Every structure is written in C-alpha cells, then in structure tokens.
Amino acid sequence: MAVSFDLFAGFVDFAPAGSEVRDILAFDADAFDDWLRDQTIDLQNWLKLADFKAGIGQVILLPDGRWILGLGRAIARARERFVLAAGFGKLPTGAYRLANELPNDLSLDMENLGCLLGGYRYGRYKNKQAQQPQLMLPQGCDADRLKTMAMAEALTRNLINTPANDMGPDALEQAAAALADHHGAHMNVVLGDALLTQNFPMIHAVGRAAEQAPRLIDMTWGNTGPQLTLVGKGVCFDTGGLDLKPASAMGLMKKDMGGAANVLGLAHMIMALNLPLRLRVLIPAVENAVAGNAFRPGDVLTARNGLTVEINNTDAEGRLVLADALALAAESPSDLTISMATLTGAARVAVGPDLAPFFAQQVADADQLMQAAAPAADPVWPLPFHTPYEKMIEPDIADLDNAPAGGFAGAITAALFLRRFAGDQTRYIHFDIYAWTASAAPGRPKGGAGQGVRAILTALPDLLDLPK
Ligand code: BES
Ligand code: ZN
Ligand code: ZN
C-alpha cells in the first residue's frame, strides 16, 4: 500500500541556527514592576499608557526592538499550563531568543515545549498557511527530546484532526505504515475476513458494516530490553452502530481513533529516542457503521479468548475491538501493557477534558505516572479497577455485558471489561482519554490532542527499570 501520510505536518521546529533573532524578556508580574523602576521615565510612561502589567499572555514591543512577554504572578501561573506560549504565539513571524531567566516555578524545558506545541496548525485543507514565530533553543534544554515530543504531538493531532473521509481504516493503516517505515519497525496487518480465520471475531463484528474493511495493525520494533505493548482504540468513526448516536454526540466522532493516534505518538517518541526496550503496538482499526450486516443489540459474540459478550449497546464498541487486541497481546510475554482509548463519556464527566484518567493494576505504577505528570506538563489521574463492580459487567446469558444498564461508574466498568482480556498475568494500565481540545489554550490549539503520552514516556524508565 502507498505510504503517503505527511506524519509531522504542522510541526514548527526551533529557529534554525544563524537566524536573525529578536530578544524576549519574559517577566513575572512582580519582577516586571522591579525592572520598570530602573527604566527611563519615557519608557515607564510608554508602558503605563499601554496598560502593560506583565499579565499572562500580555506582550509589548519596546522601542529598542525587544519584546516583553508577561508571565503573571505565581498564583495565576499555577492555574495555567504553558504560560510562555500564551504570549509567544502572539508575536510576529520571526526568530526569538529568551534573554532572561524564567521564574523558578516554571520549567524551561516545558515552557519551550509549550511554544513548539503552540505553533502547530492543522493545514491539510487550508490553501493559505500562516507563518509562526520560532524560538531559538536556549542553553540547557534537551532539544532532541523537546523536538521529539512536539513532533509526536503533531502526529497525534494530524491523525485525529483528519476527518473520517480521509482517515478511515485504510488511511490509519497507511499512517502507521509510514511511521513504521520512518523508524525501520516491522508491521503486519490482519485484514477483513482474515480477522475471522485468525480469530479476531469482535474486531470483525464491529467493523464489518463499513466500506473499508476492519483490520488489526501490529507493529514491532527493538530487539532487546523489556517488552512494552501499547494498544490503541482505532475507531475511525463512531456512529454508535445501530444504537445510533444522536447528532450532538456523533459530531466529534472522527476523534474516536484518538487512542490509536496517541499510541502512535508515544511509539514515535520511544523509537526516535531509541529507548532500550522492545515495543509492540496493536491497533484495531475499524469504522463503527450502520448497514444490513451491522452487529446488533442482543447479539452474543465470542471473543478471541473465548469469553462470550452480550451486546447491549452497539455504541460500546471500543471495548470490543480492544478486547481481541488485548487477548492477542496476552498470548505473548509483556512486561507492561498499556491501552489508550476514547472509551467512555463517563470518563469525561468524571475528570473533564484536560485530565487523562488511567487505571493501573499496581499502585506503584500509578504513583510513577502521577509523579511524571507535572515534569511532562501532561496531567493524569488514577481511577480504580474496583473489583466489586465486576458483577455489573456480568449479564444473564453470557460471560460479559458490553454496556451495563444503569450507567453507574461507566469508565470503571469499561476498564474492568478490558482487564478481563488483558490476562491475569499482565501488568496492565489503561487510559480513557478525551483526545480533543475543545477551546484553544496556550500550547494547545483547538482540535485533536495527545493526552498522557508524555507522562508515560517520562515514567517509562522507572516503570520498566530502563538504564537512565
Ligand atoms: N467513543 C465513545 C465514547 C466517547 C464519547 C468518548 C464522547 C469521548 C467522547 C464510545 O464508543 C461510546 O459511545 N461509549 C458509550 C458506552 C455506553 C453505551 C456503555 C458511552 O460512553 O456513552
Ligand atoms: Zn461508541
Ligand atoms: Zn467509540
């Protein structure tokens, strides 16, 4: 199949060395007041007239050609992410150098990252592309790592932002193939009816009503080190199937492959940074469509691992396709298996769009992810695999129910469902992400979003005991 997807389109790099640079003074609001006292009366008046107080996102050009960017006060910064990017994005095109030190509650690396992330624009369908300001790499930053993180985020956003007419299972497979190609990874695909002969019945059942055949993408990379397995929900569009979603809920469902987009972003970072581990990425890529051969409410499916599942809502399709992929993952040894999925509306109700909730079998794993969140500017929060709720996913006539009535603890029951397939022996973490930025924020343009992957990347050396 042709390899054509422009993986990192929209990524804005650091300014090339030798660019003509302008200086930025980035000021905490109190530090700005101190600085202002030492300036000429003319300049003081100038800034007063402009009502410049160095609030977060405020920018002003000084007569000598320098720019001042406001960073507000510490108490205001604690409520935001990427405060440098809040002003940086407002600067005219050009190359800029940070000429002073940031307040010590800010991480230079993450503020730089915010500026890279904020420069991204999704331009596939726009004839005119806006130029973005670029930052010169300051001393003491891990440029390769920041660049890799920003490229991974661009990849994730590109995959999610591309609408389902151009990002169906075929295109998702092509994009995964392009990424595998980029890093010399190996990729295998189980396509269409082969899903039946090779025993992935639920991936087939969910995806069989769509024009583009359902498939399981299986990418592997690395020869030595611990085995990490990533599983991402690749529902390229979720109509809800026969239990059709209302229009208001369907509108955003091109993002239902956000789990796949996130694991591919994470895979990019792992491979680009050449982490000493063996990686496997499994993506069930399907469209949950409506047609005469669609699976129905009431159907009982038999999963790859032999468990039977009563379908009580065809809109709870993500757990079905992930189940077969997780069952495959459990057939070979894995030191850690992580799934990522836009799995439930309940996860959004619980924690809102900016926080990535996750379930970890081991408390120590949850702690490590929590500790990695702040330094990676990637908030995550644990929810429980509450075993007593197992009864909620057990219907009368089959082993499992894909959509328990009542709707209590919807994110937890979905996670418990997945755990049945991950295998008892597996160290398992599951992320139920939103993968979307509904209203633009500094470093986070509106649209598809990576969630949890920088926290995972940052925690990986501890999680897998990698050499540091
Ligand atoms: N893709 C949706 C979940 C979703 C909706 C994620 C909106 C993010 C934003 C998923 O396939 C779904 O529809 N889940 C149902 C499950 C229910 C029928 C048990 C849900 O959460 O309502
Ligand atoms: Zn659904
Ligand atoms: Zn879905």
PDB file of N, CA, C and O and ligand atoms in Angstrom, residues 233 238 256 315 317 342, ligand 3:
ATOM      1  N   LYS A 233      -7.234   2.301  20.651  1.00  0.00           N
ATOM      2  CA  LYS A 233      -8.553   2.209  20.001  1.00  0.00           C
ATOM      3  C   LYS A 233      -8.523   2.994  18.695  1.00  0.00           C
ATOM      4  O   LYS A 233      -8.332   4.217  18.696  1.00  0.00           O
ATOM      5  N   ASP A 238     -17.292   6.737  14.799  1.00  0.00           N
ATOM      6  CA  ASP A 238     -18.219   6.014  15.667  1.00  0.00           C
ATOM      7  C   ASP A 238     -19.618   6.601  15.533  1.00  0.00           C
ATOM      8  O   ASP A 238     -19.952   7.604  16.157  1.00  0.00           O
ATOM      9  N   ASP A 256     -12.526   9.276  17.369  1.00  0.00           N
ATOM     10  CA  ASP A 256     -12.627   8.035  18.138  1.00  0.00           C
ATOM     11  C   ASP A 256     -11.457   7.072  17.859  1.00  0.00           C
ATOM     12  O   ASP A 256     -11.410   5.976  18.415  1.00  0.00           O
ATOM     13  N   ASP A 315     -22.990   0.943  20.629  1.00  0.00           N
ATOM     14  CA  ASP A 315     -22.131   2.130  20.794  1.00  0.00           C
ATOM     15  C   ASP A 315     -20.984   1.868  21.775  1.00  0.00           C
ATOM     16  O   ASP A 315     -20.043   2.638  21.838  1.00  0.00           O
ATOM     17  N   GLU A 317     -18.533  -0.003  21.472  1.00  0.00           N
ATOM     18  CA  GLU A 317     -17.779  -0.833  20.528  1.00  0.00           C
ATOM     19  C   GLU A 317     -16.281  -0.845  20.807  1.00  0.00           C
ATOM     20  O   GLU A 317     -15.589  -1.795  20.457  1.00  0.00           O
ATOM     21  N   THR A 342     -10.431   6.482  23.551  1.00  0.00           N
ATOM     22  CA  THR A 342     -11.563   7.386  23.817  1.00  0.00           C
ATOM     23  C   THR A 342     -12.750   6.471  24.114  1.00  0.00           C
ATOM     24  O   THR A 342     -13.615   6.267  23.283  1.00  0.00           O
TER      25      THR A 342
HETATM   26 ZN    ZN B   3     -16.299   4.794  20.401  1.00  0.00          ZN
END
